[in-house]
Each structure stands twice: as C-alpha cells, then as structure tokens.
Amino acid sequence: MSLTHRRLAVAFAAAAALSFCVGARAADAKDVNVGVAIPAATHAFTAGIVFWANQAKKDLEAAHPGLKVTVKTASGAPEQANQLQDLVTATKINTLVIFPFESAALTKPVAQVKAKGIYVTVVDRGLTDTSAQDAYVSGDNTAFGRIPGEYLVKALNGKGNIVALRGIPTTIDNERMDAFNAVLKKHPDIKLLDAKHGNWNRDDAFKVMQDFLTRFKQIDAVWAADDDMAVGVLKAIEQAKRQDIKIVFGGAGMKSMVKTLMDGANPLIQANVSYSPKFIYDAIKLTTEARLKGEKLPPSTIIPSVLITKENAKQYYFPDSPF
C-alpha cells in the first residue's frame, strides 16, 4: 500500500469512527471559509505539519468546488496571533483549525476568534482554557510519555539514571512529562537526574545534552521527547565519546529514526513511539466535512500512540513523507 493510500485509510477510519460521511458534498460549499493556522517548518515535525495541512487544502478544495481553505504558517506566537486577526478581518473565515505555536500565548487570541461566532478546532498543542475552542484533535500525549517511561524502566531492569528533554512549554508537553513521571514514581531505583526544555529542536537539544553530559558522570538512558531532539542528543553523546548511555528514546516516528530502528544501525536507538504530523490533515478534513453538513465534531478526538520496535517499524516507515 502506498504512503498516500495508507494515510488516506487512516483519515477515512477516523472519520467513520466519528460517524461523518467522508467525501460528503454540500451545495453551499462556497459559504464555508476555513482558516488554518500552524507553526512554520522550523524542524522536521512541523515540516510534516505544513506538508499535510497543504495536502488537506488541495484535497478538500478539489472535492468541494467553492470551498476556500487558507493556510497560514507562523515562526512564533506573536506572528500567529497577528495572523488570526488577518484571517478574521481580511480573509473573513467562519471556521478555524489552529495548531497553536504555544498554549498560553494563543489562548486569548483564539478565544477572541471564537467570540466572533467562528467555529474553532484546536490541534495538538491545547489551549490553557478549553472554553476557547469547539473541538480538540490530538495524538495521545499521555501514551507518548507513558510508553517511553515503561520501556526505559524495563530496559534498565528497574534501576538507573535518566535525563529527559522536554519540548516547548505547552499543555501537551506537560501531559507527556506528567505521564513519564508517573511511571518513574513507581520505580524508586530509577532516578530522573534532570529534565529541561529542548524545544523540539535538534540544536537546542544538543546544547541541553552537552550540559547534562558535563554535569552527570553516569547516565544510563535519555528520553528526548521528539526525534529531532534525539538527533541533537546523539550528536552530543558522540562528540563527548560517552560510553555509559545505553538507550536514547526519541518520539513521533521520524522516518530517519524509524529506518535506523529497522536496520539496527545504532544500538542506542531501540524503540520509538508513534505520533504522526498527519493528524493536522485529519483535523482539517473532519472539521471541514462537519461544517459542510452543519454539524460539530466531538469535544475531543484522540489518535492513539503506540510503541514502535524493530519488529513493527516497517508499518510506521513512510519514506515519501517530509517527516
């Protein structure tokens, strides 16, 4: 099955589960004006977000003549807040799908959009006040933190030192870290030496890992809560020539990491956890199809995250994807 067919199958399954008719057409498609606000492609995962958002625009506008989907990318929270104002006043959207750059900084701007009667779907990085949204679509961030925690505890036989690299301060980062900590609390012989924000960025993660390597003489495992950060972590470990670290657990199934896992090319990479950027495609499609039918999405739609190992890695390897 091709990448496109596999991706579309996921979208169709998600839509069916929500009892929406995928591909439904409406005579008033011209009356549905969708704005999509997402982070710019500053790293591999958001490159995937941008790719799938534009694919959704292309597919939906082709399927529904008259429908308008406008995609805006922002390099920071202030820029994204300004783009929301532009989408409302200039583009005159009546539906918004937003992947917030940050949670707290975007909550009030999104609330102001909703107050104008615009339907709002928030994706992935949740807002600090859920009353500012109509619907929420995300991967399973609790599982994203729990699965690495459980894997590392088992791999270290319940004893060892771990450091962690967090993402950008957001609700999902908190969910992931809370779930990871909840696992470790059950195992007192596992010590979390420190956890710092690497901002889902390989260069920032490289610097954070350098600091960890300087301060801690014995590190058994690293949880880098994103594969881009794991790349930076691996570079820092290689430069420091450290031999004590047994595992680097990243996350989100970046194709290069999954390929490394499949090939057994790096003994530090033993597992991963799924979290595909394609959920932005699903969120845009489900929201638009619902609006075309005059319906609403459920308050929350969570797309499962699962453990990726060498045995099942082929199922999660999409070489044509930008991520």
PDB file of C-alpha atoms in Angstrom:
ATOM      1  CA  MET A   1       0.000   0.000   0.000  1.00  0.00           C
ATOM      2  CA  SER A   2       1.384   3.424  -0.935  1.00  0.00           C
ATOM      3  CA  LEU A   3       2.032   6.210   1.552  1.00  0.00           C
ATOM      4  CA  THR A   4      -0.925   8.195   0.233  1.00  0.00           C
ATOM      5  CA  HIS A   5      -3.282   5.230   0.426  1.00  0.00           C
ATOM      6  CA  ARG A   6      -2.150   4.380   3.939  1.00  0.00           C
ATOM      7  CA  ARG A   7      -2.569   7.978   5.073  1.00  0.00           C
ATOM      8  CA  LEU A   8      -5.997   8.281   3.497  1.00  0.00           C
ATOM      9  CA  ALA A   9      -7.061   4.992   5.088  1.00  0.00           C
ATOM     10  CA  VAL A  10      -6.277   6.434   8.500  1.00  0.00           C
ATOM     11  CA  ALA A  11      -8.296   9.549   7.734  1.00  0.00           C
ATOM     12  CA  PHE A  12     -11.240   7.521   6.448  1.00  0.00           C
ATOM     13  CA  ALA A  13     -11.182   5.285   9.523  1.00  0.00           C
ATOM     14  CA  ALA A  14     -11.096   8.281  11.846  1.00  0.00           C
ATOM     15  CA  ALA A  15     -13.976   9.905  10.044  1.00  0.00           C
ATOM     16  CA  ALA A  16     -16.020   6.719  10.088  1.00  0.00           C
ATOM     17  CA  ALA A  17     -15.460   6.367  13.788  1.00  0.00           C
ATOM     18  CA  LEU A  18     -16.906   9.838  14.248  1.00  0.00           C
ATOM     19  CA  SER A  19     -19.903   8.922  12.071  1.00  0.00           C
ATOM     20  CA  PHE A  20     -19.193  11.580   9.476  1.00  0.00           C
ATOM     21  CA  CYS A  21     -19.581  10.853   5.811  1.00  0.00           C
ATOM     22  CA  VAL A  22     -16.155  11.299   4.246  1.00  0.00           C
ATOM     23  CA  GLY A  23     -16.415  12.903   0.822  1.00  0.00           C
ATOM     24  CA  ALA A  24     -19.879  14.362   1.550  1.00  0.00           C
ATOM     25  CA  ARG A  25     -20.696  17.287  -0.696  1.00  0.00           C
ATOM     26  CA  ALA A  26     -22.842  20.313   0.003  1.00  0.00           C
ATOM     27  CA  ALA A  27     -24.343  22.883  -2.328  1.00  0.00           C
ATOM     28  CA  ASP A  28     -23.227  25.712  -0.071  1.00  0.00           C
ATOM     29  CA  ALA A  29     -19.505  24.840  -0.062  1.00  0.00           C
ATOM     30  CA  LYS A  30     -18.799  28.435  -1.086  1.00  0.00           C
ATOM     31  CA  ASP A  31     -20.216  29.538   2.266  1.00  0.00           C
ATOM     32  CA  VAL A  32     -17.592  27.550   4.250  1.00  0.00           C
ATOM     33  CA  ASN A  33     -14.409  29.590   4.632  1.00  0.00           C
ATOM     34  CA  VAL A  34     -11.710  27.714   6.579  1.00  0.00           C
ATOM     35  CA  GLY A  35      -8.600  29.278   8.063  1.00  0.00           C
ATOM     36  CA  VAL A  36      -5.695  27.031   9.081  1.00  0.00           C
ATOM     37  CA  ALA A  37      -3.046  28.472  11.414  1.00  0.00           C
ATOM     38  CA  ILE A  38       0.045  26.328  12.021  1.00  0.00           C
ATOM     39  CA  PRO A  39       3.710  26.682  13.022  1.00  0.00           C
ATOM     40  CA  ALA A  40       6.236  27.174  10.221  1.00  0.00           C
ATOM     41  CA  ALA A  41       8.527  24.321   9.197  1.00  0.00           C
ATOM     42  CA  THR A  42      11.230  25.105  11.754  1.00  0.00           C
ATOM     43  CA  HIS A  43      12.026  21.421  12.287  1.00  0.00           C
ATOM     44  CA  ALA A  44      11.121  18.062  10.762  1.00  0.00           C
ATOM     45  CA  PHE A  45       7.863  17.511  12.643  1.00  0.00           C
ATOM     46  CA  THR A  46       6.424  20.917  11.768  1.00  0.00           C
ATOM     47  CA  ALA A  47       7.627  20.393   8.180  1.00  0.00           C
ATOM     48  CA  GLY A  48       5.301  17.402   8.245  1.00  0.00           C
ATOM     49  CA  ILE A  49       2.522  19.582   9.683  1.00  0.00           C
ATOM     50  CA  VAL A  50       2.939  22.116   6.861  1.00  0.00           C
ATOM     51  CA  PHE A  51       3.015  19.352   4.237  1.00  0.00           C
ATOM     52  CA  TRP A  52      -0.175  17.670   5.473  1.00  0.00           C
ATOM     53  CA  ALA A  53      -2.045  20.963   6.007  1.00  0.00           C
ATOM     54  CA  ASN A  54      -1.431  21.980   2.403  1.00  0.00           C
ATOM     55  CA  GLN A  55      -2.362  18.496   1.230  1.00  0.00           C
ATOM     56  CA  ALA A  56      -5.668  18.837   3.082  1.00  0.00           C
ATOM     57  CA  LYS A  57      -6.295  22.218   1.407  1.00  0.00           C
ATOM     58  CA  LYS A  58      -5.595  20.708  -2.007  1.00  0.00           C
ATOM     59  CA  ASP A  59      -7.786  17.646  -1.495  1.00  0.00           C
ATOM     60  CA  LEU A  60     -10.714  19.484   0.116  1.00  0.00           C
ATOM     61  CA  GLU A  61     -10.872  22.323  -2.404  1.00  0.00           C
ATOM     62  CA  ALA A  62     -10.772  19.771  -5.229  1.00  0.00           C
ATOM     63  CA  ALA A  63     -13.562  17.716  -3.625  1.00  0.00           C
ATOM     64  CA  HIS A  64     -15.782  20.709  -2.793  1.00  0.00           C
ATOM     65  CA  PRO A  65     -15.826  23.387  -5.536  1.00  0.00           C
ATOM     66  CA  GLY A  66     -16.330  26.808  -3.994  1.00  0.00           C
ATOM     67  CA  LEU A  67     -14.779  25.845  -0.673  1.00  0.00           C
ATOM     68  CA  LYS A  68     -11.957  28.117   0.484  1.00  0.00           C
ATOM     69  CA  VAL A  69      -9.122  26.908   2.735  1.00  0.00           C
ATOM     70  CA  THR A  70      -6.398  29.399   3.694  1.00  0.00           C
ATOM     71  CA  VAL A  71      -3.196  28.068   5.314  1.00  0.00           C
ATOM     72  CA  LYS A  72      -1.008  30.425   7.366  1.00  0.00           C
ATOM     73  CA  THR A  73       2.358  29.468   8.898  1.00  0.00           C
ATOM     74  CA  ALA A  74       3.997  31.355  11.765  1.00  0.00           C
ATOM     75  CA  SER A  75       7.518  31.320  13.194  1.00  0.00           C
ATOM     76  CA  GLY A  76       6.372  32.371  16.665  1.00  0.00           C
ATOM     77  CA  ALA A  77       3.377  33.002  18.908  1.00  0.00           C
ATOM     78  CA  PRO A  78       3.120  36.789  18.252  1.00  0.00           C
ATOM     79  CA  GLU A  79       3.130  36.252  14.489  1.00  0.00           C
ATOM     80  CA  GLN A  80       0.449  33.565  14.782  1.00  0.00           C
ATOM     81  CA  ALA A  81      -1.739  35.846  16.910  1.00  0.00           C
ATOM     82  CA  ASN A  82      -1.467  38.549  14.232  1.00  0.00           C
ATOM     83  CA  GLN A  83      -2.348  36.017  11.547  1.00  0.00           C
ATOM     84  CA  LEU A  84      -5.546  35.149  13.396  1.00  0.00           C
ATOM     85  CA  GLN A  85      -6.636  38.781  13.215  1.00  0.00           C
ATOM     86  CA  ASP A  86      -5.875  38.813   9.495  1.00  0.00           C
ATOM     87  CA  LEU A  87      -7.818  35.597   8.892  1.00  0.00           C
ATOM     88  CA  VAL A  88     -10.854  37.084  10.628  1.00  0.00           C
ATOM     89  CA  THR A  89     -10.802  40.634   9.247  1.00  0.00           C
ATOM     90  CA  ALA A  90      -9.280  40.224   5.767  1.00  0.00           C
ATOM     91  CA  THR A  91      -9.961  36.605   4.815  1.00  0.00           C
ATOM     92  CA  LYS A  92     -13.295  36.597   6.694  1.00  0.00           C
ATOM     93  CA  ILE A  93     -13.106  32.968   7.807  1.00  0.00           C
ATOM     94  CA  ASN A  94     -16.028  31.304   9.576  1.00  0.00           C
ATOM     95  CA  THR A  95     -14.067  28.191  10.601  1.00  0.00           C
ATOM     96  CA  LEU A  96     -10.619  27.974  12.204  1.00  0.00           C
ATOM     97  CA  VAL A  97      -8.308  24.994  12.590  1.00  0.00           C
ATOM     98  CA  ILE A  98      -5.309  26.024  14.669  1.00  0.00           C
ATOM     99  CA  PHE A  99      -2.159  24.243  15.782  1.00  0.00           C
ATOM    100  CA  PRO A 100      -1.087  26.797  18.422  1.00  0.00           C
ATOM    101  CA  PHE A 101       2.574  27.757  18.449  1.00  0.00           C
ATOM    102  CA  GLU A 102       2.304  27.995  22.243  1.00  0.00           C
ATOM    103  CA  SER A 103      -0.574  27.234  24.587  1.00  0.00           C
ATOM    104  CA  ALA A 104      -0.802  30.188  26.979  1.00  0.00           C
ATOM    105  CA  ALA A 105       0.146  32.885  24.458  1.00  0.00           C
ATOM    106  CA  LEU A 106      -2.508  31.818  21.937  1.00  0.00           C
ATOM    107  CA  THR A 107      -5.403  31.158  24.315  1.00  0.00           C
ATOM    108  CA  LYS A 108      -6.739  34.728  24.431  1.00  0.00           C
ATOM    109  CA  PRO A 109      -6.318  35.373  20.666  1.00  0.00           C
ATOM    110  CA  VAL A 110      -8.184  32.149  19.859  1.00  0.00           C
ATOM    111  CA  ALA A 111     -10.898  32.993  22.408  1.00  0.00           C
ATOM    112  CA  GLN A 112     -11.366  36.320  20.644  1.00  0.00           C
ATOM    113  CA  VAL A 113     -11.847  34.479  17.342  1.00  0.00           C
ATOM    114  CA  LYS A 114     -14.438  32.142  18.857  1.00  0.00           C
ATOM    115  CA  ALA A 115     -16.264  35.097  20.432  1.00  0.00           C
ATOM    116  CA  LYS A 116     -16.989  36.318  16.887  1.00  0.00           C
ATOM    117  CA  GLY A 117     -19.015  33.168  16.212  1.00  0.00           C
ATOM    118  CA  ILE A 118     -16.252  31.366  14.328  1.00  0.00           C
ATOM    119  CA  TYR A 119     -16.079  27.580  14.796  1.00  0.00           C
ATOM    120  CA  VAL A 120     -12.696  26.616  16.312  1.00  0.00           C
ATOM    121  CA  THR A 121     -10.864  23.298  16.232  1.00  0.00           C
ATOM    122  CA  VAL A 122      -7.604  23.248  18.204  1.00  0.00           C
ATOM    123  CA  VAL A 123      -4.992  20.671  17.201  1.00  0.00           C
ATOM    124  CA  ASP A 124      -2.211  19.113  19.293  1.00  0.00           C
ATOM    125  CA  ARG A 125      -0.891  21.965  21.468  1.00  0.00           C
ATOM    126  CA  GLY A 126      -4.003  22.610  23.545  1.00  0.00           C
ATOM    127  CA  LEU A 127      -5.069  25.961  24.962  1.00  0.00           C
ATOM    128  CA  THR A 128      -4.947  26.765  28.663  1.00  0.00           C
ATOM    129  CA  ASP A 129      -8.703  27.461  28.601  1.00  0.00           C
ATOM    130  CA  THR A 130     -10.733  24.897  26.674  1.00  0.00           C
ATOM    131  CA  SER A 131     -13.775  27.185  26.550  1.00  0.00           C
ATOM    132  CA  ALA A 132     -11.898  28.998  23.767  1.00  0.00           C
ATOM    133  CA  GLN A 133     -12.452  26.050  21.425  1.00  0.00           C
ATOM    134  CA  ASP A 134     -15.282  23.970  19.992  1.00  0.00           C
ATOM    135  CA  ALA A 135     -13.247  20.820  19.379  1.00  0.00           C
ATOM    136  CA  TYR A 136      -9.809  19.366  20.066  1.00  0.00           C
ATOM    137  CA  VAL A 137      -7.891  16.841  17.938  1.00  0.00           C
ATOM    138  CA  SER A 138      -4.576  15.381  19.054  1.00  0.00           C
ATOM    139  CA  GLY A 139      -2.344  12.388  19.312  1.00  0.00           C
ATOM    140  CA  ASP A 140      -2.313  10.538  22.632  1.00  0.00           C
ATOM    141  CA  ASN A 141       0.132  12.639  24.629  1.00  0.00           C
ATOM    142  CA  THR A 142      -0.350  10.631  27.808  1.00  0.00           C
ATOM    143  CA  ALA A 143       0.701   7.486  25.955  1.00  0.00           C
ATOM    144  CA  PHE A 144       3.534   9.460  24.329  1.00  0.00           C
ATOM    145  CA  GLY A 145       5.034   9.953  27.799  1.00  0.00           C
ATOM    146  CA  ARG A 146       3.924   6.702  29.416  1.00  0.00           C
ATOM    147  CA  ILE A 147       5.241   4.359  26.714  1.00  0.00           C
ATOM    148  CA  PRO A 148       8.870   5.620  26.824  1.00  0.00           C
ATOM    149  CA  GLY A 149       8.769   5.559  30.632  1.00  0.00           C
ATOM    150  CA  GLU A 150       7.617   1.951  30.714  1.00  0.00           C
ATOM    151  CA  TYR A 151      10.093   0.908  28.046  1.00  0.00           C
ATOM    152  CA  LEU A 152      13.090   2.527  29.751  1.00  0.00           C
ATOM    153  CA  VAL A 153      12.192   1.087  33.171  1.00  0.00           C
ATOM    154  CA  LYS A 154      12.026  -2.394  31.667  1.00  0.00           C
ATOM    155  CA  ALA A 155      15.187  -1.958  29.573  1.00  0.00           C
ATOM    156  CA  LEU A 156      17.149  -0.808  32.641  1.00  0.00           C
ATOM    157  CA  ASN A 157      15.726  -3.602  34.813  1.00  0.00           C
ATOM    158  CA  GLY A 158      14.179  -1.025  37.115  1.00  0.00           C
ATOM    159  CA  LYS A 159      17.440   0.673  38.112  1.00  0.00           C
ATOM    160  CA  GLY A 160      19.438   3.531  36.601  1.00  0.00           C
ATOM    161  CA  ASN A 161      19.859   7.233  35.872  1.00  0.00           C
ATOM    162  CA  ILE A 162      17.765   9.002  33.238  1.00  0.00           C
ATOM    163  CA  VAL A 163      17.773  12.536  31.814  1.00  0.00           C
ATOM    164  CA  ALA A 164      14.878  13.988  29.866  1.00  0.00           C
ATOM    165  CA  LEU A 165      14.489  16.659  27.208  1.00  0.00           C
ATOM    166  CA  ARG A 166      11.088  18.336  27.035  1.00  0.00           C
ATOM    167  CA  GLY A 167       9.528  20.298  24.173  1.00  0.00           C
ATOM    168  CA  ILE A 168       8.193  23.852  24.004  1.00  0.00           C
ATOM    169  CA  PRO A 169       6.191  24.825  27.136  1.00  0.00           C
ATOM    170  CA  THR A 170       2.681  23.715  26.143  1.00  0.00           C
ATOM    171  CA  THR A 171      -0.186  21.682  27.545  1.00  0.00           C
ATOM    172  CA  ILE A 172       0.908  18.626  25.569  1.00  0.00           C
ATOM    173  CA  ASP A 173       4.463  18.892  26.893  1.00  0.00           C
ATOM    174  CA  ASN A 174       3.024  18.906  30.421  1.00  0.00           C
ATOM    175  CA  GLU A 175       0.844  15.874  29.651  1.00  0.00           C
ATOM    176  CA  ARG A 176       3.816  13.949  28.308  1.00  0.00           C
ATOM    177  CA  MET A 177       6.106  14.825  31.208  1.00  0.00           C
ATOM    178  CA  ASP A 178       3.416  14.073  33.811  1.00  0.00           C
ATOM    179  CA  ALA A 179       2.804  10.643  32.270  1.00  0.00           C
ATOM    180  CA  PHE A 180       6.536   9.899  32.135  1.00  0.00           C
ATOM    181  CA  ASN A 181       6.991  10.936  35.772  1.00  0.00           C
ATOM    182  CA  ALA A 182       4.008   8.859  36.842  1.00  0.00           C
ATOM    183  CA  VAL A 183       5.745   5.733  35.540  1.00  0.00           C
ATOM    184  CA  LEU A 184       9.069   6.566  37.175  1.00  0.00           C
ATOM    185  CA  LYS A 185       7.441   7.221  40.552  1.00  0.00           C
ATOM    186  CA  LYS A 186       6.514   3.553  40.704  1.00  0.00           C
ATOM    187  CA  HIS A 187      10.192   2.603  40.416  1.00  0.00           C
ATOM    188  CA  PRO A 188      12.268   4.279  43.162  1.00  0.00           C
ATOM    189  CA  ASP A 189      15.536   2.851  41.847  1.00  0.00           C
ATOM    190  CA  ILE A 190      15.105   4.806  38.622  1.00  0.00           C
ATOM    191  CA  LYS A 191      16.405   8.340  39.146  1.00  0.00           C
ATOM    192  CA  LEU A 192      15.435  11.245  36.878  1.00  0.00           C
ATOM    193  CA  LEU A 193      18.547  13.401  37.131  1.00  0.00           C
ATOM    194  CA  ASP A 194      17.051  16.402  35.331  1.00  0.00           C
ATOM    195  CA  ALA A 195      14.507  17.414  32.691  1.00  0.00           C
ATOM    196  CA  LYS A 196      14.988  20.537  30.584  1.00  0.00           C
ATOM    197  CA  HIS A 197      13.274  22.059  27.557  1.00  0.00           C
ATOM    198  CA  GLY A 198      14.944  21.305  24.241  1.00  0.00           C
ATOM    199  CA  ASN A 199      12.056  22.965  22.382  1.00  0.00           C
ATOM    200  CA  TRP A 200      11.614  20.078  19.920  1.00  0.00           C
ATOM    201  CA  ASN A 201      14.738  21.391  18.195  1.00  0.00           C
ATOM    202  CA  ARG A 202      17.917  19.420  17.487  1.00  0.00           C
ATOM    203  CA  ASP A 203      20.278  22.379  18.053  1.00  0.00           C
ATOM    204  CA  ASP A 204      18.677  23.292  21.383  1.00  0.00           C
ATOM    205  CA  ALA A 205      18.680  19.626  22.378  1.00  0.00           C
ATOM    206  CA  PHE A 206      22.364  19.349  21.513  1.00  0.00           C
ATOM    207  CA  LYS A 207      23.142  22.182  23.958  1.00  0.00           C
ATOM    208  CA  VAL A 208      20.925  20.739  26.694  1.00  0.00           C
ATOM    209  CA  MET A 209      22.540  17.321  26.303  1.00  0.00           C
ATOM    210  CA  GLN A 210      26.007  18.851  26.441  1.00  0.00           C
ATOM    211  CA  ASP A 211      25.034  20.383  29.775  1.00  0.00           C
ATOM    212  CA  PHE A 212      23.728  17.038  31.050  1.00  0.00           C
ATOM    213  CA  LEU A 213      26.904  15.261  29.963  1.00  0.00           C
ATOM    214  CA  THR A 214      29.038  17.825  31.767  1.00  0.00           C
ATOM    215  CA  ARG A 215      27.051  17.676  34.997  1.00  0.00           C
ATOM    216  CA  PHE A 216      26.279  13.951  35.228  1.00  0.00           C
ATOM    217  CA  LYS A 217      29.022  11.351  35.075  1.00  0.00           C
ATOM    218  CA  GLN A 218      26.668   8.366  34.871  1.00  0.00           C
ATOM    219  CA  ILE A 219      23.648   8.486  32.573  1.00  0.00           C
ATOM    220  CA  ASP A 220      22.027   5.199  31.626  1.00  0.00           C
ATOM    221  CA  ALA A 221      19.254   6.415  29.330  1.00  0.00           C
ATOM    222  CA  VAL A 222      17.887   9.562  27.687  1.00  0.00           C
ATOM    223  CA  TRP A 223      14.284  10.396  26.947  1.00  0.00           C
ATOM    224  CA  ALA A 224      14.294  13.023  24.195  1.00  0.00           C
ATOM    225  CA  ALA A 225      10.576  13.637  23.712  1.00  0.00           C
ATOM    226  CA  ASP A 226      10.851  14.172  19.949  1.00  0.00           C
ATOM    227  CA  ASP A 227      13.030  12.618  17.248  1.00  0.00           C
ATOM    228  CA  ASP A 228      14.522  15.960  16.203  1.00  0.00           C
ATOM    229  CA  MET A 229      15.789  16.385  19.759  1.00  0.00           C
ATOM    230  CA  ALA A 230      17.071  12.815  19.721  1.00  0.00           C
ATOM    231  CA  VAL A 231      19.255  13.715  16.727  1.00  0.00           C
ATOM    232  CA  GLY A 232      20.853  16.515  18.751  1.00  0.00           C
ATOM    233  CA  VAL A 233      21.262  14.216  21.745  1.00  0.00           C
ATOM    234  CA  LEU A 234      23.035  11.565  19.681  1.00  0.00           C
ATOM    235  CA  LYS A 235      25.410  14.172  18.266  1.00  0.00           C
ATOM    236  CA  ALA A 236      26.310  15.406  21.752  1.00  0.00           C
ATOM    237  CA  ILE A 237      26.914  11.858  23.006  1.00  0.00           C
ATOM    238  CA  GLU A 238      29.105  11.066  20.008  1.00  0.00           C
ATOM    239  CA  GLN A 239      31.202  14.208  20.433  1.00  0.00           C
ATOM    240  CA  ALA A 240      31.657  13.557  24.156  1.00  0.00           C
ATOM    241  CA  LYS A 241      32.589   9.914  23.430  1.00  0.00           C
ATOM    242  CA  ARG A 242      30.428   8.768  26.334  1.00  0.00           C
ATOM    243  CA  GLN A 243      30.032   5.006  26.696  1.00  0.00           C
ATOM    244  CA  ASP A 244      27.715   4.884  29.724  1.00  0.00           C
ATOM    245  CA  ILE A 245      24.467   5.680  27.884  1.00  0.00           C
ATOM    246  CA  LYS A 246      22.596   2.572  26.789  1.00  0.00           C
ATOM    247  CA  ILE A 247      19.417   3.980  25.205  1.00  0.00           C
ATOM    248  CA  VAL A 248      18.172   7.184  23.571  1.00  0.00           C
ATOM    249  CA  PHE A 249      14.383   7.097  23.242  1.00  0.00           C
ATOM    250  CA  GLY A 250      13.013   9.788  20.929  1.00  0.00           C
ATOM    251  CA  GLY A 251       9.448  10.045  19.704  1.00  0.00           C
ATOM    252  CA  ALA A 252       6.945  10.706  16.900  1.00  0.00           C
ATOM    253  CA  GLY A 253       8.341   8.228  14.372  1.00  0.00           C
ATOM    254  CA  MET A 254      10.540  10.443  12.180  1.00  0.00           C
ATOM    255  CA  LYS A 255      11.385   8.436   9.075  1.00  0.00           C
ATOM    256  CA  SER A 256      15.161   8.532   9.605  1.00  0.00           C
ATOM    257  CA  MET A 257      14.748   7.249  13.166  1.00  0.00           C
ATOM    258  CA  VAL A 258      12.358   4.515  12.113  1.00  0.00           C
ATOM    259  CA  LYS A 259      14.786   3.492   9.356  1.00  0.00           C
ATOM    260  CA  THR A 260      17.626   3.390  11.910  1.00  0.00           C
ATOM    261  CA  LEU A 261      15.430   1.187  14.085  1.00  0.00           C
ATOM    262  CA  MET A 262      14.530  -1.106  11.180  1.00  0.00           C
ATOM    263  CA  ASP A 263      18.170  -1.517  10.153  1.00  0.00           C
ATOM    264  CA  GLY A 264      19.564  -1.809  13.672  1.00  0.00           C
ATOM    265  CA  ALA A 265      22.059   0.861  12.623  1.00  0.00           C
ATOM    266  CA  ASN A 266      22.539   2.454  16.049  1.00  0.00           C
ATOM    267  CA  PRO A 267      22.491   0.373  19.254  1.00  0.00           C
ATOM    268  CA  LEU A 268      21.251   3.402  21.223  1.00  0.00           C
ATOM    269  CA  ILE A 269      18.050   3.519  19.153  1.00  0.00           C
ATOM    270  CA  GLN A 270      15.947   0.566  20.283  1.00  0.00           C
ATOM    271  CA  ALA A 271      12.357   1.844  20.214  1.00  0.00           C
ATOM    272  CA  ASN A 272      10.127   4.798  19.377  1.00  0.00           C
ATOM    273  CA  VAL A 273       6.527   5.921  19.856  1.00  0.00           C
ATOM    274  CA  SER A 274       4.129   6.945  17.080  1.00  0.00           C
ATOM    275  CA  TYR A 275       2.795  10.499  16.772  1.00  0.00           C
ATOM    276  CA  SER A 276       2.286  11.375  13.115  1.00  0.00           C
ATOM    277  CA  PRO A 277       2.003  15.002  11.952  1.00  0.00           C
ATOM    278  CA  LYS A 278      -0.750  13.788   9.638  1.00  0.00           C
ATOM    279  CA  PHE A 279      -3.303  14.416  12.370  1.00  0.00           C
ATOM    280  CA  ILE A 280      -3.449  18.012  11.062  1.00  0.00           C
ATOM    281  CA  TYR A 281      -4.801  16.614   7.782  1.00  0.00           C
ATOM    282  CA  ASP A 282      -7.394  14.585   9.652  1.00  0.00           C
ATOM    283  CA  ALA A 283      -8.359  17.570  11.826  1.00  0.00           C
ATOM    284  CA  ILE A 284      -8.820  19.900   8.839  1.00  0.00           C
ATOM    285  CA  LYS A 285     -10.767  17.301   6.877  1.00  0.00           C
ATOM    286  CA  LEU A 286     -13.039  16.270   9.738  1.00  0.00           C
ATOM    287  CA  THR A 287     -13.732  19.884  10.701  1.00  0.00           C
ATOM    288  CA  THR A 288     -14.469  20.971   7.137  1.00  0.00           C
ATOM    289  CA  GLU A 289     -16.690  17.984   6.351  1.00  0.00           C
ATOM    290  CA  ALA A 290     -18.640  18.568   9.552  1.00  0.00           C
ATOM    291  CA  ARG A 291     -19.108  22.267   8.764  1.00  0.00           C
ATOM    292  CA  LEU A 292     -20.294  21.467   5.246  1.00  0.00           C
ATOM    293  CA  LYS A 293     -23.007  19.309   6.817  1.00  0.00           C
ATOM    294  CA  GLY A 294     -23.833  21.854   9.521  1.00  0.00           C
ATOM    295  CA  GLU A 295     -22.513  19.521  12.217  1.00  0.00           C
ATOM    296  CA  LYS A 296     -19.959  19.707  15.009  1.00  0.00           C
ATOM    297  CA  LEU A 297     -17.067  17.452  15.974  1.00  0.00           C
ATOM    298  CA  PRO A 298     -16.969  15.669  19.341  1.00  0.00           C
ATOM    299  CA  PRO A 299     -15.307  17.846  22.020  1.00  0.00           C
ATOM    300  CA  SER A 300     -12.174  15.685  21.890  1.00  0.00           C
ATOM    301  CA  THR A 301     -10.707  13.271  19.344  1.00  0.00           C
ATOM    302  CA  ILE A 302      -7.532  11.417  20.385  1.00  0.00           C
ATOM    303  CA  ILE A 303      -5.444   9.482  17.851  1.00  0.00           C
ATOM    304  CA  PRO A 304      -3.619   6.564  19.556  1.00  0.00           C
ATOM    305  CA  SER A 305       0.156   6.469  20.066  1.00  0.00           C
ATOM    306  CA  VAL A 306       1.825   3.046  20.047  1.00  0.00           C
ATOM    307  CA  LEU A 307       5.259   1.553  20.751  1.00  0.00           C
ATOM    308  CA  ILE A 308       7.450   1.158  17.658  1.00  0.00           C
ATOM    309  CA  THR A 309      10.113  -1.559  17.776  1.00  0.00           C
ATOM    310  CA  LYS A 310      12.252  -3.229  15.141  1.00  0.00           C
ATOM    311  CA  GLU A 311       9.564  -5.881  14.765  1.00  0.00           C
ATOM    312  CA  ASN A 312       6.793  -3.472  13.678  1.00  0.00           C
ATOM    313  CA  ALA A 313       8.848  -0.497  12.449  1.00  0.00           C
ATOM    314  CA  LYS A 314       8.077  -1.159   8.783  1.00  0.00           C
ATOM    315  CA  GLN A 315       4.429  -0.273   9.417  1.00  0.00           C
ATOM    316  CA  TYR A 316       5.495   3.222  10.518  1.00  0.00           C
ATOM    317  CA  TYR A 317       8.108   3.939   7.861  1.00  0.00           C
ATOM    318  CA  PHE A 318       6.913   6.452   5.260  1.00  0.00           C
ATOM    319  CA  PRO A 319       9.917   7.380   3.098  1.00  0.00           C
ATOM    320  CA  ASP A 320       7.949   9.892   0.980  1.00  0.00           C
ATOM    321  CA  SER A 321       6.876  11.952   3.974  1.00  0.00           C
ATOM    322  CA  PRO A 322       8.919  15.055   4.920  1.00  0.00           C
ATOM    323  CA  PHE A 323       8.994  13.761   8.487  1.00  0.00           C
TER     324      PHE A 323
END
